Every structure is written in C-alpha cells, then in structure tokens.
PDB file of C-alpha atoms in Angstrom:
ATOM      1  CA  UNK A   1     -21.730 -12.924  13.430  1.00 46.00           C
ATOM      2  CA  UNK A   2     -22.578 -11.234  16.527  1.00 48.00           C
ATOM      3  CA  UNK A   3     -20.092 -11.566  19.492  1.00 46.00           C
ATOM      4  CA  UNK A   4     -22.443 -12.900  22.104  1.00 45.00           C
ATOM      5  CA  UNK A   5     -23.133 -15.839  19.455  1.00 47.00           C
ATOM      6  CA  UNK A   6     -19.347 -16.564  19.603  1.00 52.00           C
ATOM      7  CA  UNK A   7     -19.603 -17.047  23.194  1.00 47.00           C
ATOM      8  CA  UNK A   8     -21.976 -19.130  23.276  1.00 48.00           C
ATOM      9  CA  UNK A   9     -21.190 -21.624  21.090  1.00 53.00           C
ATOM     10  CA  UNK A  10     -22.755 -24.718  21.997  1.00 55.00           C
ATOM     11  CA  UNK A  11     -21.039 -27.013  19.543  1.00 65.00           C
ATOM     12  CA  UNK A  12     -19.209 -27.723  16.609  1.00 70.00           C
ATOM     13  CA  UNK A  13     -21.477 -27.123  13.966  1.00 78.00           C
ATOM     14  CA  UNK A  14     -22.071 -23.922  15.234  1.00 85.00           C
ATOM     15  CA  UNK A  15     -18.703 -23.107  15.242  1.00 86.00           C
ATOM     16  CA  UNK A  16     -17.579 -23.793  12.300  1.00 90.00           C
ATOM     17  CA  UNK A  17     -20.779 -22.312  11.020  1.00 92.00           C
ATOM     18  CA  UNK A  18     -19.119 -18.938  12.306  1.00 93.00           C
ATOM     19  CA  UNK A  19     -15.517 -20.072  10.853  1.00 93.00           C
ATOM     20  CA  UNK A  20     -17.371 -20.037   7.158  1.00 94.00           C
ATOM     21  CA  UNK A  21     -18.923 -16.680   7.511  1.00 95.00           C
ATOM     22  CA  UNK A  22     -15.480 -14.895   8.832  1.00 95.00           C
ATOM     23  CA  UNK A  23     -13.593 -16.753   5.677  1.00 95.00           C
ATOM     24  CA  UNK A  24     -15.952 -15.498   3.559  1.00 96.00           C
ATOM     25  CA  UNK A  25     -16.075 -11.974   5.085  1.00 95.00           C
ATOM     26  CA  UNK A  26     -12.273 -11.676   5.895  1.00 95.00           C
ATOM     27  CA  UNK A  27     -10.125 -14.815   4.030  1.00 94.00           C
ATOM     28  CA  UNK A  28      -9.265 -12.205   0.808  1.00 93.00           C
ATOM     29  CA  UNK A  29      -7.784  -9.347   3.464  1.00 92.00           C
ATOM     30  CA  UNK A  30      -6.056 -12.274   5.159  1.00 94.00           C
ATOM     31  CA  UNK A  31      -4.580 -13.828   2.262  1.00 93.00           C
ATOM     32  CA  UNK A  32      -3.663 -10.493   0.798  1.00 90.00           C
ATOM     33  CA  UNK A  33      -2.136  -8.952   4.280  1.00 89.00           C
ATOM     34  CA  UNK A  34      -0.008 -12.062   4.597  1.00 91.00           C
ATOM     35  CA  UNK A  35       1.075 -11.915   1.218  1.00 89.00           C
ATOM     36  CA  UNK A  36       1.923  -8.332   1.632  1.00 83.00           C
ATOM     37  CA  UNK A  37       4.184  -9.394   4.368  1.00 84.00           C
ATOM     38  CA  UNK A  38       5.671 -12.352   3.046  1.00 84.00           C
ATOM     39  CA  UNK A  39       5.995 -11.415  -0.379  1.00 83.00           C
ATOM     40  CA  UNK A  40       5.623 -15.177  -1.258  1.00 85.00           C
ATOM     41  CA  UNK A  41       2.221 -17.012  -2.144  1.00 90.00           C
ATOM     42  CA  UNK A  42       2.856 -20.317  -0.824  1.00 90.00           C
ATOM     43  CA  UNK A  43       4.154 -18.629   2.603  1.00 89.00           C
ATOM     44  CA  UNK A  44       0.788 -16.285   2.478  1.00 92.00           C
ATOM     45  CA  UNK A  45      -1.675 -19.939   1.959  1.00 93.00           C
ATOM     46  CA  UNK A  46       0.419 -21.350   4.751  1.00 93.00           C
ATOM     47  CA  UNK A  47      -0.973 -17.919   6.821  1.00 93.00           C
ATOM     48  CA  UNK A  48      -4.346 -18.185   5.564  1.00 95.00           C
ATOM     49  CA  UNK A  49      -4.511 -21.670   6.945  1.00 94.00           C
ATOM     50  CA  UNK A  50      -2.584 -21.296   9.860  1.00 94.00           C
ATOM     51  CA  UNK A  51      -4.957 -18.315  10.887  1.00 95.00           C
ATOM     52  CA  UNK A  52      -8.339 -19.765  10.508  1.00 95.00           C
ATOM     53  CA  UNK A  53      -7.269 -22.724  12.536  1.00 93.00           C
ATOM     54  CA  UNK A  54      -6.239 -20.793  15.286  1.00 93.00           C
ATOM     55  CA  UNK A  55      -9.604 -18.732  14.570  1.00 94.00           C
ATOM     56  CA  UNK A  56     -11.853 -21.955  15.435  1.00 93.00           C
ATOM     57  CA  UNK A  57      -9.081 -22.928  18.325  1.00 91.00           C
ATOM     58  CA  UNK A  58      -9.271 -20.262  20.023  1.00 91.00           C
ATOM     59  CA  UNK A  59     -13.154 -18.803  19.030  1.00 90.00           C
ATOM     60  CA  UNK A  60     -14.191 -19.319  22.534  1.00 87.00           C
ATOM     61  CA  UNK A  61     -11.420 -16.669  23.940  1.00 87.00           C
ATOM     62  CA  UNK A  62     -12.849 -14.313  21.251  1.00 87.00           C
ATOM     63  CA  UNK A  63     -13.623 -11.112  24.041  1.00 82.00           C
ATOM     64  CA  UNK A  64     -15.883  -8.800  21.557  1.00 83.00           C
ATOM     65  CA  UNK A  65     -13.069  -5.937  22.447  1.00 83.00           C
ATOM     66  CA  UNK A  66     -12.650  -5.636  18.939  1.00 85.00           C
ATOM     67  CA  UNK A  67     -14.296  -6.443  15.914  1.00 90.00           C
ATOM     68  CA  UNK A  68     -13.561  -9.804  14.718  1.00 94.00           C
ATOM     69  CA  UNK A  69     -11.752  -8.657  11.265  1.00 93.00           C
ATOM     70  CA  UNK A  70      -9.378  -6.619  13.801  1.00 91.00           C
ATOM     71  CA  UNK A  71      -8.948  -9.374  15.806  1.00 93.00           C
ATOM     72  CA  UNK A  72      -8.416 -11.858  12.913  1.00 94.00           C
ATOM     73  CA  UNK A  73      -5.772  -9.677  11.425  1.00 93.00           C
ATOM     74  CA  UNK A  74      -3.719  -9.014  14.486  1.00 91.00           C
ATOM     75  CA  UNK A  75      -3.388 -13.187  14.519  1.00 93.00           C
ATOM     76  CA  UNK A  76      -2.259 -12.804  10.643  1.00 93.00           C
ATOM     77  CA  UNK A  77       0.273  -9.690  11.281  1.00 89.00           C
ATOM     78  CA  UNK A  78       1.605 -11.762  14.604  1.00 88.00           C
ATOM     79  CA  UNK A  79       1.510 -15.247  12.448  1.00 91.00           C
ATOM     80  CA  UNK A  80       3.272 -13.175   9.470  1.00 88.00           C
ATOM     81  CA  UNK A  81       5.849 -11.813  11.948  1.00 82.00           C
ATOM     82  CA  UNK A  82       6.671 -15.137  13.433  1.00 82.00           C
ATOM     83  CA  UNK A  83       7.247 -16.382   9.564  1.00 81.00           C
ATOM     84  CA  UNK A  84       9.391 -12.941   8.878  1.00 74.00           C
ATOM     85  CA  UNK A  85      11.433 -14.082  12.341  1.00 64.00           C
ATOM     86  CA  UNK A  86      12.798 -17.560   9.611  1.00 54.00           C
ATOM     87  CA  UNK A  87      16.150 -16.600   7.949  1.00 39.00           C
ATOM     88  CA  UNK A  88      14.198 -18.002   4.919  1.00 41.00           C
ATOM     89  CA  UNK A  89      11.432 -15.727   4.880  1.00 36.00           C
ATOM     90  CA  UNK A  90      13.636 -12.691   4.777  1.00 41.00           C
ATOM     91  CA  UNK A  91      15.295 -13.637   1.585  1.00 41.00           C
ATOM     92  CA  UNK A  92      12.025 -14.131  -0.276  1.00 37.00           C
ATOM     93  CA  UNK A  93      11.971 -11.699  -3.019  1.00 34.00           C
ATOM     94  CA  UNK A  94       9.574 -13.341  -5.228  1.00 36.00           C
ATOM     95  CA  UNK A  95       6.296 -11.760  -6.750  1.00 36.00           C
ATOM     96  CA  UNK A  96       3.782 -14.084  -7.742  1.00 40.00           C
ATOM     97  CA  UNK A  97       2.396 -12.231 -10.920  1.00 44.00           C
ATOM     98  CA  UNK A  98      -1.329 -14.165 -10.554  1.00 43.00           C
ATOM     99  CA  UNK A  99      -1.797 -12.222  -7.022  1.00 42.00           C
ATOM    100  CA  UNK A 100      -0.627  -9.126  -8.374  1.00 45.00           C
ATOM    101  CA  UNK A 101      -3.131  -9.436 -11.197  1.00 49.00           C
ATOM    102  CA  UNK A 102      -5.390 -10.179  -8.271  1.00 46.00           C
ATOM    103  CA  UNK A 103      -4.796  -7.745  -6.304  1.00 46.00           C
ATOM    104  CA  UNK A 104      -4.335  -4.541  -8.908  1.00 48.00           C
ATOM    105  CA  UNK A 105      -7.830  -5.652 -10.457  1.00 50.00           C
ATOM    106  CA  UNK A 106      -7.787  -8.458 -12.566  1.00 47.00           C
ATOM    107  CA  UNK A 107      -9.122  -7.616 -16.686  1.00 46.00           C
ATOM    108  CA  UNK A 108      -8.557  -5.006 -18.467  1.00 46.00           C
ATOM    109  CA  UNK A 109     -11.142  -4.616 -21.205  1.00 51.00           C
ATOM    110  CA  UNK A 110      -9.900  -0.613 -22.154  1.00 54.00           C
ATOM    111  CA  UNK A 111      -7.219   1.482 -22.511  1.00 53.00           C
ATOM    112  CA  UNK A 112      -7.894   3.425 -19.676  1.00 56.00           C
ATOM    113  CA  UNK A 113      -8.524   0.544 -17.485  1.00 53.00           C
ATOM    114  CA  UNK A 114      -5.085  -0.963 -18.822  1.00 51.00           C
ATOM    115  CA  UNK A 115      -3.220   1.539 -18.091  1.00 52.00           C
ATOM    116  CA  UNK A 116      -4.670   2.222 -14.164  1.00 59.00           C
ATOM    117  CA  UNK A 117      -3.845  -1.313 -13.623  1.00 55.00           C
ATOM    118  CA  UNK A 118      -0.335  -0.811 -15.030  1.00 56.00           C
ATOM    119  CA  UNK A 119      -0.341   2.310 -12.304  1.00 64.00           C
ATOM    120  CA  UNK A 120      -2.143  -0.105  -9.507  1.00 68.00           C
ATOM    121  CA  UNK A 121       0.517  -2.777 -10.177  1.00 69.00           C
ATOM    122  CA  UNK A 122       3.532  -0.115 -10.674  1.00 72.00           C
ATOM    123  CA  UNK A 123       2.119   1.276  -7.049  1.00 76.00           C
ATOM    124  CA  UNK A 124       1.949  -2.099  -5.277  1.00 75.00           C
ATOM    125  CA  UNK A 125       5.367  -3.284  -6.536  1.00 78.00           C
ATOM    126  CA  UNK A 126       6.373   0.149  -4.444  1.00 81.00           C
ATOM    127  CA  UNK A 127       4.296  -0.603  -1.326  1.00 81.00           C
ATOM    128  CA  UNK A 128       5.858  -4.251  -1.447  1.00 80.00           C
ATOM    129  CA  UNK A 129       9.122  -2.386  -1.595  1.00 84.00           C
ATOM    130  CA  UNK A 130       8.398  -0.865   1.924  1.00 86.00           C
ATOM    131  CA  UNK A 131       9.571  -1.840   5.037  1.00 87.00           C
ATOM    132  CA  UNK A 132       7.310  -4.411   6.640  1.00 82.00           C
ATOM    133  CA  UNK A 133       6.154  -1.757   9.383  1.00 84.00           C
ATOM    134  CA  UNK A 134       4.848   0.366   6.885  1.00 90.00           C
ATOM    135  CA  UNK A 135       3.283  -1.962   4.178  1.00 87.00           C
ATOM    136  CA  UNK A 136       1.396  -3.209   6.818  1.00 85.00           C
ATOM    137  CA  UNK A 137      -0.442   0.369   7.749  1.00 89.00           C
ATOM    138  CA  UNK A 138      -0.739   1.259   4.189  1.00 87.00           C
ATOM    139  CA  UNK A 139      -2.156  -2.448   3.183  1.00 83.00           C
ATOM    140  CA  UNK A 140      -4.806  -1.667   6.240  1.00 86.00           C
ATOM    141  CA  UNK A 141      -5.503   1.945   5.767  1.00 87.00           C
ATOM    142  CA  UNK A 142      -5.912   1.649   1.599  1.00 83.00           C
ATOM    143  CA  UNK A 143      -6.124  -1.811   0.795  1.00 79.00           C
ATOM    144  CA  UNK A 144      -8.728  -2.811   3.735  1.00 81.00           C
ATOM    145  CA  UNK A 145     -10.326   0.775   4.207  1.00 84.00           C
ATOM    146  CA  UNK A 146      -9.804  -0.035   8.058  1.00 88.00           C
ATOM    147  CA  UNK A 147      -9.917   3.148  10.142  1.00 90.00           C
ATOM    148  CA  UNK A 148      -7.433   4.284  12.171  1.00 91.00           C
ATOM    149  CA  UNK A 149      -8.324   3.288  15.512  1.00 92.00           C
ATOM    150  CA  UNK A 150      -8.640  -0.526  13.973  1.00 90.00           C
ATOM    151  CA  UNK A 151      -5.275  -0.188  12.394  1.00 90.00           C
ATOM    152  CA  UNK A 152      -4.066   0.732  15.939  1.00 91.00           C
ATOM    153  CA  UNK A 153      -5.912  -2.418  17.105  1.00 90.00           C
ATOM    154  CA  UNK A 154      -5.113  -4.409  14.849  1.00 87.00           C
ATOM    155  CA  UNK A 155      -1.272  -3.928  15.441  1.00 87.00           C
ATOM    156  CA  UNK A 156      -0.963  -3.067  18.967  1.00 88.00           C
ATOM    157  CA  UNK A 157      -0.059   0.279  18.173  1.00 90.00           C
ATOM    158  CA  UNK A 158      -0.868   3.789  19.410  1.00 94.00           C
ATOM    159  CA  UNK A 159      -2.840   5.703  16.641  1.00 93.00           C
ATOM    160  CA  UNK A 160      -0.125   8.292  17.022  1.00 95.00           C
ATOM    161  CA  UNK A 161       2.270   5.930  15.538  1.00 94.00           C
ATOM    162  CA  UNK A 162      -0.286   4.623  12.829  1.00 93.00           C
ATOM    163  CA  UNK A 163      -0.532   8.157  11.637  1.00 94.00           C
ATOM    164  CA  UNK A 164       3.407   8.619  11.607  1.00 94.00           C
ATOM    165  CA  UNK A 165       4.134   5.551   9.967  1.00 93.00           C
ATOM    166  CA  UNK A 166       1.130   6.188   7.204  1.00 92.00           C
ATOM    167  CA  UNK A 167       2.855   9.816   6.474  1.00 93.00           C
ATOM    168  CA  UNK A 168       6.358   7.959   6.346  1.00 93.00           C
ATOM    169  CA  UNK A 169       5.295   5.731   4.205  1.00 90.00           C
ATOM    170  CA  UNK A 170       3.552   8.408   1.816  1.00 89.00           C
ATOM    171  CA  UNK A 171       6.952  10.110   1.724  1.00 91.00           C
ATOM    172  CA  UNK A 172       8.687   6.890   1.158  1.00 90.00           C
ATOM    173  CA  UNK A 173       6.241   5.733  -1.518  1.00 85.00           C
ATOM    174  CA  UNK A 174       6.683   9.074  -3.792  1.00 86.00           C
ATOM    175  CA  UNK A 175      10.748   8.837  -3.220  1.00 87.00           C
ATOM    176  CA  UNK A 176      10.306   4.629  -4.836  1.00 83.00           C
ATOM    177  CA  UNK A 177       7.843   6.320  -7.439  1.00 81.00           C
ATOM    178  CA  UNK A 178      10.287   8.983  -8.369  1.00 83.00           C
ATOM    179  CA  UNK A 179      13.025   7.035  -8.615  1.00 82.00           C
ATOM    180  CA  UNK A 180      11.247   4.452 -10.873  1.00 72.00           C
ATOM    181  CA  UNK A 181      10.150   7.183 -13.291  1.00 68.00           C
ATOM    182  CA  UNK A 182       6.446   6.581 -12.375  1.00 63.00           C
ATOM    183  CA  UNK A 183       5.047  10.140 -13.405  1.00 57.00           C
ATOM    184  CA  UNK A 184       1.254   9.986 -12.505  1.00 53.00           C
TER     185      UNK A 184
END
C-alpha cells in the first residue's frame, strides 16, 4: 500500500483494508521475529496481535520515513522488549517444535531435504541460543533478507553496530555449532 494512501485514509473500511494487506505481506516475519525473541508461541500470538492493533491505532501517524515492514517490526522488537522487561518472559526456555518445523521448512520428502532441515533446525536452535541483541540482527538480515540500512531502522541502531553485532553473532554462532558437534 502506498504511503500517501495511509494518510489519507478516509474511513474504516479503508483502513482496515490496508491492515489485511500488511498481515498478509508482513504477519509471518512478525510472528516469527517475536517468537525469535520470546522463545514462547503463545507470548509470540500475544505480539502478533498486540502489533497489528497498534498498526490500525496508530496508521494515521504512519510518516512514510520508512517502509512499512520496517516500521511494523520496530513496534514488534519494542513490543517484544517490553514482554522480555516481565521476570516471566526471561525464564521461558520452551521451543515449540510445530514453529520450528515451520520455520526450518516444513516436509521433508528426501534424504537430502531431511537432512538440511535437520541442519536448518540444528542452526536455529543456535540462533535461539543467542543473546536477544543478536538473534534479532541475524533473524532480520537471514531470516527476513532485510538490508542493512532497514535493520538499522528497524532497531534504532547505527548500521555500524548492525554490522558488529551480525559479525559477533557469526563468531558466536560457529563457537554454539562447535560445541554441539554440528560439523557442516
């Protein structure tokens, strides 16, 4: 949806007409990034929700500065932060396996594509293993395919300190891979 159409937004219907194209274009990458953060489903579908309502709150004070995926992620990294702030977020360790299937490709009709979801899987249990400030670049940079300069947006962060935490979290990402015997 073009920004200038956001602004103008003459009623309701039009409105949420734009709220149904940006949860079809962005809800997955939402849902995922949260989940990424939380590392709990429910927690990540109380996000999701929490997001696109403040999405059609606040649609009017939507500035075109950024594209709207960038500016609909920085409210799910903020929204995911404010969760993180809970004593109870911090101590969720779960995995729910359904995402992960989700998220490392779903079926697996070969051998070969067995075993790259067995690596996919193997590699996001390490990226969950990451501290939050670093699964979030990686999610965005590999996960998304956002470029830098989004990523930067999207966190309030100088691309300088994208790039460092992306290399960091390379070199932190081989040393969990190493250590859990992962040899590809």
């Amino acid at each position: 949806m073009e920004v200038a159409a956001v602004a103008r937004c003459e009623s309701d219907l039009d409105r949420q007409a734009i709220l149904e194209e940006w949860v079809a274009a962005f809800g997955d990458g939402v849902l995922k990034l949260a989940y990424l953060h939380l590392k709990d489903r429910d927690l990540a579908e109380d996000v999701f929700q929490d997001v696109f309502t403040r999405v059609y709150l606040h649609m009017d004070e939507f500035r075109g500065e950024a594209s709207p995926r960038t500016w609909i992620y920085r409210i799910t990294v903020n929204l995911c932060r404010d969760r993180l702030g809970a004593w109870a977020a911090r101590h969720v360790l779960l995995l729910g396996e359904d995402l992960l299937a989700a998220l490392s490709g779903g079926r697996h009709d070969t051998e070969d594509s067995a075993l790259a979801a067995v690596d996919a899987a193997v590699l996001l249990q390490a990226v969950l293993r990451l501290p939050v400030e670093f699964r979030a670049v990686v999610l965005l940079a590999y996960y998304e395919d956002m470029p830098l300069q989004e990523i930067s947006q999207t966190l309030g962060l100088s691309p300088g300190t994208v790039r460092s935490r992306l290399h960091r979290a390379r070199q932190k990402l081989k040393t969990l891979l190493r250590e859990g015997g992962w040899s590809r």
